[in-house]
């Protein structure tokens, strides 16, 4: 961006304060309806998997059934239907689940699906929900999950292959009297076995060119530009349009587009979701958004991951700045927003538990809270080209978080951690702009691209998506009561660098622009994100 200012006189800068949600309404309406193929093909594939349980790795069988179109056209979306994921866990896995007095299980499946066309590739997640099932007294446990899956749009002709990838099982465990087991929830990660036939191939859909006339969009001297949620700054001079290969990260624009189905109805909101609303202490403005976030964070020293609890984020979306390219073919986009975590009137997450094997053999259970100690900033940078309407965006979220431990249990024995047990300083990520953003803080990055008529792919501040980063956990201090000092124990077992974080943000609710697909009647986010590894 500085390069443009040095190379040419200052160009017009356009500023607009609007919700990103509204910015994409017209573009979203351009997405074609699902293709109606003359015939379907039925996939029924049983695949070997290896699942990681508390006792170790165990084999499992995953059967995937779905109906695909016999053929499809370029630029026309289609959606696999009647999708079912059936997981059979062996008797050893049942014994693992039953150790905490569990007698029944409720399961949600997240199957990764690779979608390839030549060298171009995309990823989709097929989510399903299984009926509650009792743990069998002997033999394997079978869980059958169903659900709607994303639509797919091929950009070029050629065979489009769908293949099963990693599978995650989110399990809620119940005891015979209906109370939660210990642990109450467990995520089981499963990988496709090396000897899986055809590397997990589910189906191949032939894609033929669309014989109809291509859709055209009338040129406009002042085109509406989507409000950015991030991006990558350009080099000096005018960037070449994506048609010239510059500014594209998706195999030259050939990768198929995956579009999540828009959730509808209050059924997508979990009754146990914490409150997430503005109030008199934190009043809303015309730029206010709220959203739920969740995810996982690895703890490298413990060779495990902890679930980041479902948390509320209140966001004040900043205005969008557009600095035009010298030839007016497009422009740089920037946006600065601010936010805060919000739980019972405090800037923090809800309390959450994590169970690990400390030093590889000692079971340790900790109750923790992430406390925000300074401003959360959300800085977006990107570029858009008016002719092609292609936009690429990058968002960096920075937030100082202190990890506080409120309870600790080692090998079944509670230890008094006191009231001030916490990390000495905030969690620390490598900061790409340390002069501009000093101090210790977590940095998460999300990226997206948008080529109409498809919907945007990736992370947007308004619609959410995945954010990733890496964090160093500092040493602990003030841990211990009754004369005990647990600082060294926690520091030796937990603190250190290289802890991967993957956070998922849900669709925001623009509280002063009510949308029943995005907000409840009392203006809380309707969409509950699912944590992904």
Coordinates of C-alpha atoms in Angstrom, one line a residue:
X1 CA 0.0 0.0 0.0
X2 CA 2.8 2.4 0.7
X3 CA 4.2 1.5 -2.7
X4 CA 1.2 3.0 -4.4
X5 CA 1.5 6.2 -2.6
X6 CA 5.2 6.6 -3.6
X7 CA 4.6 5.7 -7.2
X8 CA 1.6 7.9 -7.9
X9 CA -0.3 10.9 -6.6
X10 CA -2.7 10.1 -3.8
X11 CA -5.8 8.4 -5.2
X12 CA -9.4 8.6 -4.0
X13 CA -10.1 6.7 -0.8
X14 CA -13.6 5.5 -0.3
X15 CA -14.9 4.8 3.2
X16 CA -18.1 2.9 4.0
X17 CA -19.3 1.7 7.3
X18 CA -21.6 -1.3 6.6
X19 CA -22.0 -4.8 7.8
X20 CA -20.1 -7.3 5.7
X21 CA -23.2 -9.4 5.8
X22 CA -25.1 -6.8 3.7
X23 CA -22.1 -6.4 1.4
X24 CA -22.5 -10.0 0.1
X25 CA -26.3 -10.1 -0.2
X26 CA -26.4 -9.3 -3.9
X27 CA -23.4 -11.5 -4.7
X28 CA -24.9 -14.4 -2.8
X29 CA -28.1 -14.1 -4.9
X30 CA -26.0 -14.8 -8.0
X31 CA -25.2 -18.4 -6.9
X32 CA -26.9 -20.8 -9.3
X33 CA -29.5 -23.3 -8.0
X34 CA -28.4 -26.9 -7.6
X35 CA -28.1 -28.8 -10.9
X36 CA -30.8 -31.3 -11.8
X37 CA -28.9 -34.2 -13.3
X38 CA -30.5 -36.8 -15.4
X39 CA -29.9 -39.6 -13.0
X40 CA -27.9 -40.3 -9.8
X41 CA -25.2 -42.7 -8.7
X42 CA -25.2 -44.3 -5.3
X43 CA -22.1 -44.6 -3.3
X44 CA -21.8 -47.2 -0.6
X45 CA -18.2 -47.6 0.6
X46 CA -16.8 -49.3 3.8
X47 CA -13.3 -48.0 4.7
X48 CA -10.8 -49.0 7.4
X49 CA -9.8 -46.3 9.9
X50 CA -7.5 -45.9 12.9
X51 CA -9.0 -44.0 15.9
X52 CA -7.1 -42.5 18.8
X53 CA -8.8 -43.3 22.1
X54 CA -7.5 -42.8 25.7
X55 CA -6.1 -46.4 25.7
X56 CA -4.3 -46.0 22.4
X57 CA -5.0 -46.4 18.7
X58 CA -7.7 -48.9 17.7
X59 CA -9.0 -50.0 14.3
X60 CA -12.5 -48.9 13.2
X61 CA -14.7 -49.3 10.2
X62 CA -16.5 -46.3 8.6
X63 CA -19.2 -46.8 6.0
X64 CA -20.2 -43.8 3.9
X65 CA -23.3 -43.9 1.7
X66 CA -24.5 -41.0 -0.4
X67 CA -26.2 -40.2 -3.7
X68 CA -24.3 -38.1 -6.3
X69 CA -25.4 -36.8 -9.7
X70 CA -24.5 -39.0 -12.6
X71 CA -23.1 -35.9 -14.2
X72 CA -22.9 -32.1 -13.7
X73 CA -22.1 -28.9 -15.5
X74 CA -19.4 -26.3 -14.9
X75 CA -20.6 -23.4 -12.8
X76 CA -23.7 -25.3 -11.6
X77 CA -23.8 -26.2 -7.9
X78 CA -24.9 -29.7 -6.8
X79 CA -25.2 -31.3 -3.4
X80 CA -24.7 -35.0 -2.5
X81 CA -27.9 -36.3 -0.8
X82 CA -29.0 -39.0 1.6
X83 CA -25.6 -38.9 3.2
X84 CA -25.0 -41.3 6.0
X85 CA -21.8 -41.9 8.0
X86 CA -21.8 -45.2 10.0
X87 CA -18.9 -45.7 12.5
X88 CA -18.2 -49.1 14.1
X89 CA -15.9 -48.9 17.1
X90 CA -14.5 -52.1 18.5
X91 CA -15.2 -53.6 21.9
X92 CA -12.0 -52.1 23.3
X93 CA -13.3 -48.6 22.5
X94 CA -16.5 -49.4 24.3
X95 CA -14.5 -50.3 27.4
X96 CA -12.7 -47.0 27.2
X97 CA -15.9 -45.1 27.1
X98 CA -17.5 -47.0 30.0
X99 CA -14.6 -46.3 32.4
X100 CA -16.2 -43.1 33.6
X101 CA -19.5 -44.7 34.4
X102 CA -20.9 -43.9 30.9
X103 CA -23.8 -46.0 29.8
X104 CA -25.0 -44.0 26.7
X105 CA -23.5 -41.8 24.1
X106 CA -24.6 -39.0 21.8
X107 CA -22.4 -38.5 18.8
X108 CA -21.7 -35.9 16.1
X109 CA -19.5 -36.8 13.2
X110 CA -17.2 -34.6 11.1
X111 CA -15.9 -36.3 8.1
X112 CA -13.3 -34.5 6.0
X113 CA -13.9 -35.0 2.2
X114 CA -11.3 -34.2 -0.4
X115 CA -12.7 -32.9 -3.7
X116 CA -10.1 -33.1 -6.5
X117 CA -10.1 -32.4 -10.2
X118 CA -6.8 -33.0 -11.8
X119 CA -4.3 -31.1 -9.6
X120 CA -6.9 -28.7 -8.3
X121 CA -8.3 -29.6 -4.9
X122 CA -10.8 -28.4 -2.2
X123 CA -11.9 -29.6 1.2
X124 CA -15.3 -30.1 2.6
X125 CA -16.7 -31.2 6.0
X126 CA -19.6 -33.6 6.1
X127 CA -21.3 -33.2 9.5
X128 CA -23.8 -35.7 10.9
X129 CA -25.7 -36.3 14.1
X130 CA -26.4 -39.8 15.4
X131 CA -29.3 -40.9 17.6
X132 CA -28.4 -41.5 21.2
X133 CA -27.1 -45.1 21.7
X134 CA -26.6 -47.3 24.7
X135 CA -23.1 -48.7 25.2
X136 CA -23.3 -52.5 24.4
X137 CA -22.5 -54.9 27.2
X138 CA -20.2 -56.7 24.7
X139 CA -19.1 -56.3 21.1
X140 CA -18.7 -53.2 19.0
X141 CA -20.5 -49.9 19.1
X142 CA -22.2 -48.7 15.9
X143 CA -23.1 -45.0 15.5
X144 CA -25.1 -43.9 12.4
X145 CA -25.1 -40.2 11.7
X146 CA -27.0 -38.3 9.0
X147 CA -27.0 -34.6 8.0
X148 CA -26.9 -32.1 5.2
X149 CA -23.6 -31.5 3.5
X150 CA -22.1 -28.5 1.5
X151 CA -22.8 -28.0 -2.2
X152 CA -20.0 -28.1 -4.7
X153 CA -19.5 -26.1 -7.9
X154 CA -16.9 -27.2 -10.5
X155 CA -15.2 -24.4 -12.3
X156 CA -13.8 -26.4 -15.2
X157 CA -14.8 -29.7 -17.0
X158 CA -13.3 -33.0 -16.1
X159 CA -13.9 -35.8 -13.5
X160 CA -14.5 -34.5 -10.0
X161 CA -13.5 -37.1 -7.4
X162 CA -14.8 -37.2 -3.8
X163 CA -12.6 -39.1 -1.2
X164 CA -13.0 -39.6 2.5
X165 CA -10.3 -38.1 4.7
X166 CA -9.9 -37.7 8.5
X167 CA -13.0 -38.3 10.7
X168 CA -13.7 -36.7 14.1
X169 CA -16.3 -38.0 16.6
X170 CA -17.6 -35.6 19.2
X171 CA -19.1 -37.7 21.9
X172 CA -21.3 -36.7 24.9
X173 CA -21.3 -39.4 27.5
X174 CA -24.2 -40.0 30.0
X175 CA -24.4 -42.2 33.1
X176 CA -27.4 -44.5 33.9
X177 CA -29.0 -41.9 36.1
X178 CA -28.8 -39.3 33.3
X179 CA -25.9 -37.3 34.7
X180 CA -22.7 -36.5 32.9
X181 CA -20.0 -39.1 32.9
X182 CA -16.3 -38.4 33.7
X183 CA -15.3 -37.2 31.2
X184 CA -18.6 -35.8 30.1
X185 CA -17.4 -35.3 26.5
X186 CA -14.7 -36.7 24.4
X187 CA -13.4 -36.1 20.8
X188 CA -12.0 -39.1 19.0
X189 CA -9.8 -38.4 16.0
X190 CA -9.7 -41.1 13.3
X191 CA -7.4 -41.3 10.3
X192 CA -7.9 -43.2 7.1
X193 CA -5.9 -46.5 7.2
X194 CA -3.0 -46.8 4.8
X195 CA -4.5 -49.8 3.2
X196 CA -7.9 -48.1 2.5
X197 CA -9.0 -49.1 -1.0
X198 CA -8.5 -46.4 -3.7
X199 CA -7.4 -44.0 -0.9
X200 CA -10.9 -43.6 0.3
X201 CA -12.6 -42.8 -3.0
X202 CA -16.3 -42.4 -2.6
X203 CA -17.5 -41.3 -6.1
X204 CA -16.5 -39.6 -9.3
X205 CA -18.8 -37.0 -11.0
X206 CA -18.1 -36.2 -14.6
X207 CA -18.3 -32.5 -15.3
X208 CA -19.2 -31.2 -18.7
X209 CA -19.1 -27.6 -20.0
X210 CA -22.3 -25.6 -19.5
X211 CA -23.8 -25.2 -23.0
X212 CA -25.8 -22.1 -22.0
X213 CA -24.5 -18.5 -22.4
X214 CA -22.2 -17.3 -19.6
X215 CA -23.7 -15.0 -17.0
X216 CA -22.6 -11.4 -17.4
X217 CA -22.6 -8.6 -14.9
X218 CA -23.1 -5.0 -16.2
X219 CA -20.1 -2.8 -15.6
X220 CA -20.6 0.0 -13.1
X221 CA -18.4 3.0 -12.7
X222 CA -18.8 2.8 -8.9
X223 CA -19.2 -0.9 -8.2
X224 CA -20.3 -2.0 -4.7
X225 CA -17.3 -3.5 -3.0
X226 CA -17.7 -6.1 -0.2
X227 CA -16.6 -4.9 3.1
X228 CA -13.3 -6.7 3.9
X229 CA -12.5 -9.0 6.7
X230 CA -8.8 -9.3 5.8
X231 CA -6.5 -9.6 2.9
X232 CA -2.9 -9.5 1.6
X233 CA -1.4 -6.1 0.8
X234 CA -0.2 -5.7 -2.8
X235 CA 3.2 -4.8 -4.0
X236 CA 4.1 -1.5 -5.6
X237 CA 2.4 -0.6 -8.8
X238 CA -0.9 -2.0 -10.1
X239 CA -1.5 -5.7 -9.3
X240 CA -2.4 -7.8 -12.3
X241 CA -5.9 -9.2 -12.2
X242 CA -6.5 -12.7 -11.2
X243 CA -7.1 -13.7 -14.9
X244 CA -3.3 -13.1 -15.3
X245 CA -2.6 -15.7 -12.5
X246 CA -1.5 -13.1 -10.0
X247 CA -3.6 -12.8 -6.8
X248 CA -4.8 -16.4 -7.0
X249 CA -4.1 -19.1 -4.5
X250 CA -6.4 -21.8 -5.8
X251 CA -4.5 -23.7 -8.6
X252 CA -5.1 -20.9 -11.1
X253 CA -8.7 -20.6 -10.1
X254 CA -9.6 -24.1 -11.1
X255 CA -10.3 -25.5 -7.7
X256 CA -13.9 -26.5 -7.1
X257 CA -15.9 -24.3 -4.8
X258 CA -17.5 -25.7 -1.6
X259 CA -20.5 -23.8 -0.2
X260 CA -21.8 -24.5 3.3
X261 CA -25.6 -24.6 3.6
X262 CA -27.0 -21.6 5.3
X263 CA -28.5 -22.8 8.6
X264 CA -32.2 -22.0 9.2
X265 CA -34.4 -22.1 12.3
X266 CA -33.6 -22.1 16.0
X267 CA -32.7 -25.8 15.9
X268 CA -29.1 -24.9 15.2
X269 CA -28.7 -23.1 18.5
X270 CA -27.7 -25.4 21.4
X271 CA -29.7 -24.8 24.6
X272 CA -26.4 -25.0 26.6
X273 CA -24.8 -22.1 24.7
X274 CA -23.7 -19.3 27.1
X275 CA -25.6 -16.0 26.8
X276 CA -24.2 -13.7 24.1
X277 CA -26.0 -10.4 24.0
X278 CA -25.5 -6.7 24.4
X279 CA -26.9 -5.1 27.6
X280 CA -26.8 -1.8 29.5
X281 CA -23.2 -2.4 30.6
X282 CA -22.2 -3.1 27.0
X283 CA -24.7 -1.4 24.7
X284 CA -24.8 -2.0 21.0
X285 CA -24.2 0.4 18.2
X286 CA -25.0 0.4 14.5
X287 CA -21.7 -1.4 13.9
X288 CA -22.2 -4.1 16.6
X289 CA -21.9 -7.8 15.8
X290 CA -21.9 -10.8 18.1
X291 CA -20.7 -14.3 17.4
X292 CA -19.8 -17.6 19.1
X293 CA -16.3 -19.0 18.9
X294 CA -14.8 -22.4 19.8
X295 CA -11.9 -24.6 18.7
X296 CA -8.9 -26.7 19.9
X297 CA -5.5 -25.8 21.2
X298 CA -2.7 -28.3 21.2
X299 CA -0.5 -28.7 24.4
X300 CA 2.7 -29.8 22.8
X301 CA 4.4 -31.0 26.0
X302 CA 1.4 -33.2 26.8
X303 CA 0.9 -34.6 23.3
X304 CA -2.7 -33.7 23.4
X305 CA -5.3 -31.0 22.7
X306 CA -7.7 -29.1 24.8
X307 CA -11.2 -27.9 23.7
X308 CA -11.6 -24.1 23.7
X309 CA -15.1 -23.7 25.1
X310 CA -18.0 -22.2 23.3
X311 CA -17.5 -18.5 24.0
X312 CA -19.2 -15.2 23.2
X313 CA -17.4 -12.4 21.3
X314 CA -18.8 -8.9 21.0
X315 CA -17.5 -7.0 18.0
X316 CA -17.5 -3.4 16.9
X317 CA -16.9 -3.5 13.2
X318 CA -14.8 -0.7 11.8
X319 CA -15.3 1.2 8.5
X320 CA -13.9 -0.1 5.2
X321 CA -11.2 1.9 3.5
X322 CA -10.6 1.4 -0.3
X323 CA -7.5 2.8 -1.9
X324 CA -7.8 2.6 -5.7
X325 CA -5.1 1.2 -7.9
X326 CA -3.5 3.8 -10.2
X327 CA -5.5 2.4 -13.2
X328 CA -8.7 2.2 -11.2
X329 CA -9.1 -1.5 -12.0
X330 CA -9.6 -2.3 -8.4
X331 CA -8.3 -1.3 -5.0
X332 CA -6.7 -2.2 -1.7
X333 CA -9.2 -2.9 1.2
X334 CA -8.5 -2.3 4.8
X335 CA -10.6 -2.6 7.9
X336 CA -10.0 -2.2 11.6
X337 CA -12.4 -3.7 14.2
X338 CA -12.4 -4.3 17.9
X339 CA -13.9 -6.9 20.1
X340 CA -14.1 -8.5 23.5
X341 CA -14.8 -11.9 25.0
X342 CA -17.9 -11.8 27.2
X343 CA -19.0 -14.2 29.9
X344 CA -21.2 -13.2 32.8
X345 CA -20.1 -9.6 32.5
X346 CA -16.4 -10.3 32.3
X347 CA -13.9 -10.4 29.3
X348 CA -13.2 -14.1 29.5
X349 CA -14.2 -17.6 28.3
X350 CA -16.4 -19.9 30.4
X351 CA -14.5 -22.3 32.6
X352 CA -13.3 -25.4 30.8
X353 CA -11.7 -28.7 31.7
X354 CA -8.8 -30.6 30.1
X355 CA -7.5 -34.0 31.0
X356 CA -4.0 -35.1 30.1
X357 CA -1.3 -37.6 31.0
X358 CA 1.3 -35.5 32.6
X359 CA 4.9 -36.7 32.0
X360 CA 3.3 -39.4 29.9
X361 CA 1.7 -41.5 32.7
X362 CA 0.1 -39.3 35.4
X363 CA -3.6 -38.5 34.7
X364 CA -4.1 -34.8 35.4
X365 CA -7.3 -32.8 35.2
X366 CA -7.3 -29.0 35.2
X367 CA -10.1 -26.4 35.2
X368 CA -9.1 -23.3 33.4
X369 CA -10.3 -19.9 32.1
X370 CA -8.8 -17.6 29.4
X371 CA -9.0 -14.0 30.6
X372 CA -8.7 -11.1 28.1
X373 CA -6.3 -8.5 29.5
X374 CA -6.3 -5.9 26.7
X375 CA -8.1 -4.9 23.5
X376 CA -8.9 -7.5 20.9
X377 CA -8.2 -6.1 17.4
X378 CA -9.3 -7.5 14.1
X379 CA -7.3 -6.1 11.1
X380 CA -8.3 -7.0 7.6
X381 CA -6.3 -6.3 4.4
X382 CA -7.1 -7.4 0.9
X383 CA -7.5 -6.6 -2.8
X384 CA -10.5 -6.5 -5.1
X385 CA -10.7 -6.3 -8.9
X386 CA -13.7 -4.5 -10.3
X387 CA -13.7 -6.3 -13.7
X388 CA -13.6 -9.8 -12.5
X389 CA -15.1 -9.1 -9.0
X390 CA -12.4 -11.4 -7.6
X391 CA -11.5 -10.5 -4.0
X392 CA -8.9 -12.0 -1.7
X393 CA -8.8 -11.2 2.0
X394 CA -6.8 -11.9 5.1
X395 CA -7.7 -11.2 8.7
X396 CA -5.4 -11.1 11.7
X397 CA -7.0 -11.2 15.1
X398 CA -4.8 -10.2 18.1
X399 CA -5.9 -10.6 21.7
X400 CA -3.9 -10.7 24.9
X401 CA -5.0 -13.8 27.0
X402 CA -3.8 -15.0 30.3
X403 CA -4.5 -18.6 31.2
X404 CA -5.8 -19.0 34.7
X405 CA -6.1 -22.4 36.5
X406 CA -8.9 -22.6 39.1
X407 CA -8.7 -26.3 40.0
X408 CA -6.2 -29.1 39.6
X409 CA -6.5 -32.9 40.2
X410 CA -3.5 -35.2 39.8
X411 CA -3.9 -38.9 39.7
X412 CA -7.4 -38.5 41.3
X413 CA -6.1 -36.3 44.2
X414 CA -7.2 -32.6 44.3
X415 CA -4.4 -30.1 44.7
X416 CA -5.0 -26.6 46.1
X417 CA -3.9 -24.1 43.4
X418 CA -5.1 -21.1 45.3
X419 CA -6.9 -18.1 43.8
X420 CA -4.2 -16.5 41.8
X421 CA -2.8 -19.4 39.7
X422 CA -2.1 -18.0 36.2
X423 CA 0.5 -17.6 33.5
X424 CA 3.1 -14.9 34.3
X425 CA 2.2 -13.0 31.1
X426 CA -0.3 -13.4 28.2
X427 CA 0.0 -16.2 25.7
X428 CA 2.5 -15.2 23.0
X429 CA 2.5 -15.7 19.3
X430 CA 5.1 -14.5 16.8
X431 CA 4.0 -11.1 15.7
X432 CA 4.6 -10.2 12.0
X433 CA 4.4 -6.4 12.8
X434 CA 5.9 -6.0 16.2
X435 CA 6.5 -2.3 15.9
X436 CA 2.8 -1.7 15.2
X437 CA 1.5 -4.3 17.6
X438 CA 3.9 -4.5 20.6
X439 CA 3.4 -6.7 23.7
X440 CA 2.5 -10.4 24.2
X441 CA -0.7 -11.6 22.6
X442 CA -2.2 -14.4 20.6
X443 CA -2.3 -14.0 16.8
X444 CA -4.9 -15.9 14.7
X445 CA -5.1 -15.6 10.9
X446 CA -8.0 -16.3 8.6
X447 CA -8.0 -16.1 4.8
X448 CA -10.7 -16.1 2.2
X449 CA -11.3 -15.6 -1.5
X450 CA -14.4 -14.7 -3.5
X451 CA -15.1 -15.2 -7.2
X452 CA -18.7 -14.6 -8.0
X453 CA -21.1 -16.3 -8.7
X454 CA -19.8 -18.6 -5.9
X455 CA -20.1 -17.6 -2.3
X456 CA -16.9 -16.6 -0.5
X457 CA -14.7 -19.4 0.7
X458 CA -12.7 -19.2 4.0
X459 CA -12.8 -16.8 6.9
X460 CA -14.8 -13.6 6.9
X461 CA -15.4 -11.5 10.0
X462 CA -19.2 -11.4 9.3
X463 CA -19.8 -15.1 8.4
X464 CA -17.0 -16.7 10.4
X465 CA -14.8 -19.7 9.5
X466 CA -11.5 -21.1 10.6
X467 CA -8.7 -19.1 12.2
X468 CA -5.3 -20.7 13.0
X469 CA -2.1 -19.7 14.8
X470 CA 0.6 -20.9 17.1
X471 CA 1.2 -19.9 20.7
X472 CA 3.8 -20.1 23.5
X473 CA 2.4 -20.8 26.9
X474 CA 4.4 -18.8 29.5
X475 CA 5.5 -20.1 32.9
X476 CA 3.0 -20.2 35.7
X477 CA 3.0 -18.1 38.9
X478 CA 1.1 -17.9 42.2
X479 CA 0.0 -21.5 42.0
X480 CA -0.5 -23.3 45.3
X481 CA -2.2 -22.9 48.7
X482 CA -1.5 -24.0 52.2
X483 CA 2.2 -23.6 51.7
X484 CA 2.4 -25.6 48.5
X485 CA 4.1 -24.2 45.4
X486 CA 2.8 -25.8 42.2
X487 CA 4.4 -23.2 39.8
X488 CA 7.2 -25.5 38.8
X489 CA 4.9 -28.5 38.3
X490 CA 2.6 -26.6 35.9
X491 CA 5.4 -24.9 34.2
X492 CA 7.4 -28.1 33.6
X493 CA 4.3 -30.0 32.3
X494 CA 2.5 -27.3 30.2
X495 CA 4.6 -24.2 29.4
X496 CA 6.5 -23.9 26.2
X497 CA 6.3 -23.0 22.5
X498 CA 4.8 -24.6 19.4
X499 CA 1.2 -25.1 20.5
X500 CA -1.0 -25.1 17.4
X501 CA -4.4 -23.3 17.8
X502 CA -7.4 -23.7 15.4
X503 CA -10.4 -21.6 16.3
X504 CA -13.8 -21.6 14.5
X505 CA -16.0 -18.6 14.5
X506 CA -19.7 -18.8 13.7
X507 CA -21.9 -16.5 11.6
X508 CA -22.3 -13.1 13.3
X509 CA -25.5 -11.5 14.3
X510 CA -25.9 -7.9 13.3
X511 CA -27.9 -6.8 16.3
X512 CA -29.5 -3.7 14.8
X513 CA -30.3 -5.4 11.5
X514 CA -32.4 -8.4 12.5
X515 CA -32.0 -11.5 10.3
X516 CA -33.9 -14.6 11.5
X517 CA -31.3 -16.8 9.8
X518 CA -28.5 -15.3 11.9
X519 CA -30.1 -14.0 15.1
X520 CA -32.5 -15.3 17.7
X521 CA -35.5 -13.1 18.7
X522 CA -33.5 -11.7 21.6
X523 CA -30.6 -10.8 19.3
X524 CA -28.1 -13.5 20.1
X525 CA -26.1 -15.5 17.5
X526 CA -28.2 -18.3 16.1
X527 CA -25.4 -20.2 14.5
X528 CA -23.3 -22.4 16.9
X529 CA -19.9 -23.3 15.4
X530 CA -18.4 -26.8 15.6
X531 CA -14.8 -27.1 16.8
X532 CA -12.5 -28.6 14.2
X533 CA -9.0 -30.0 14.5

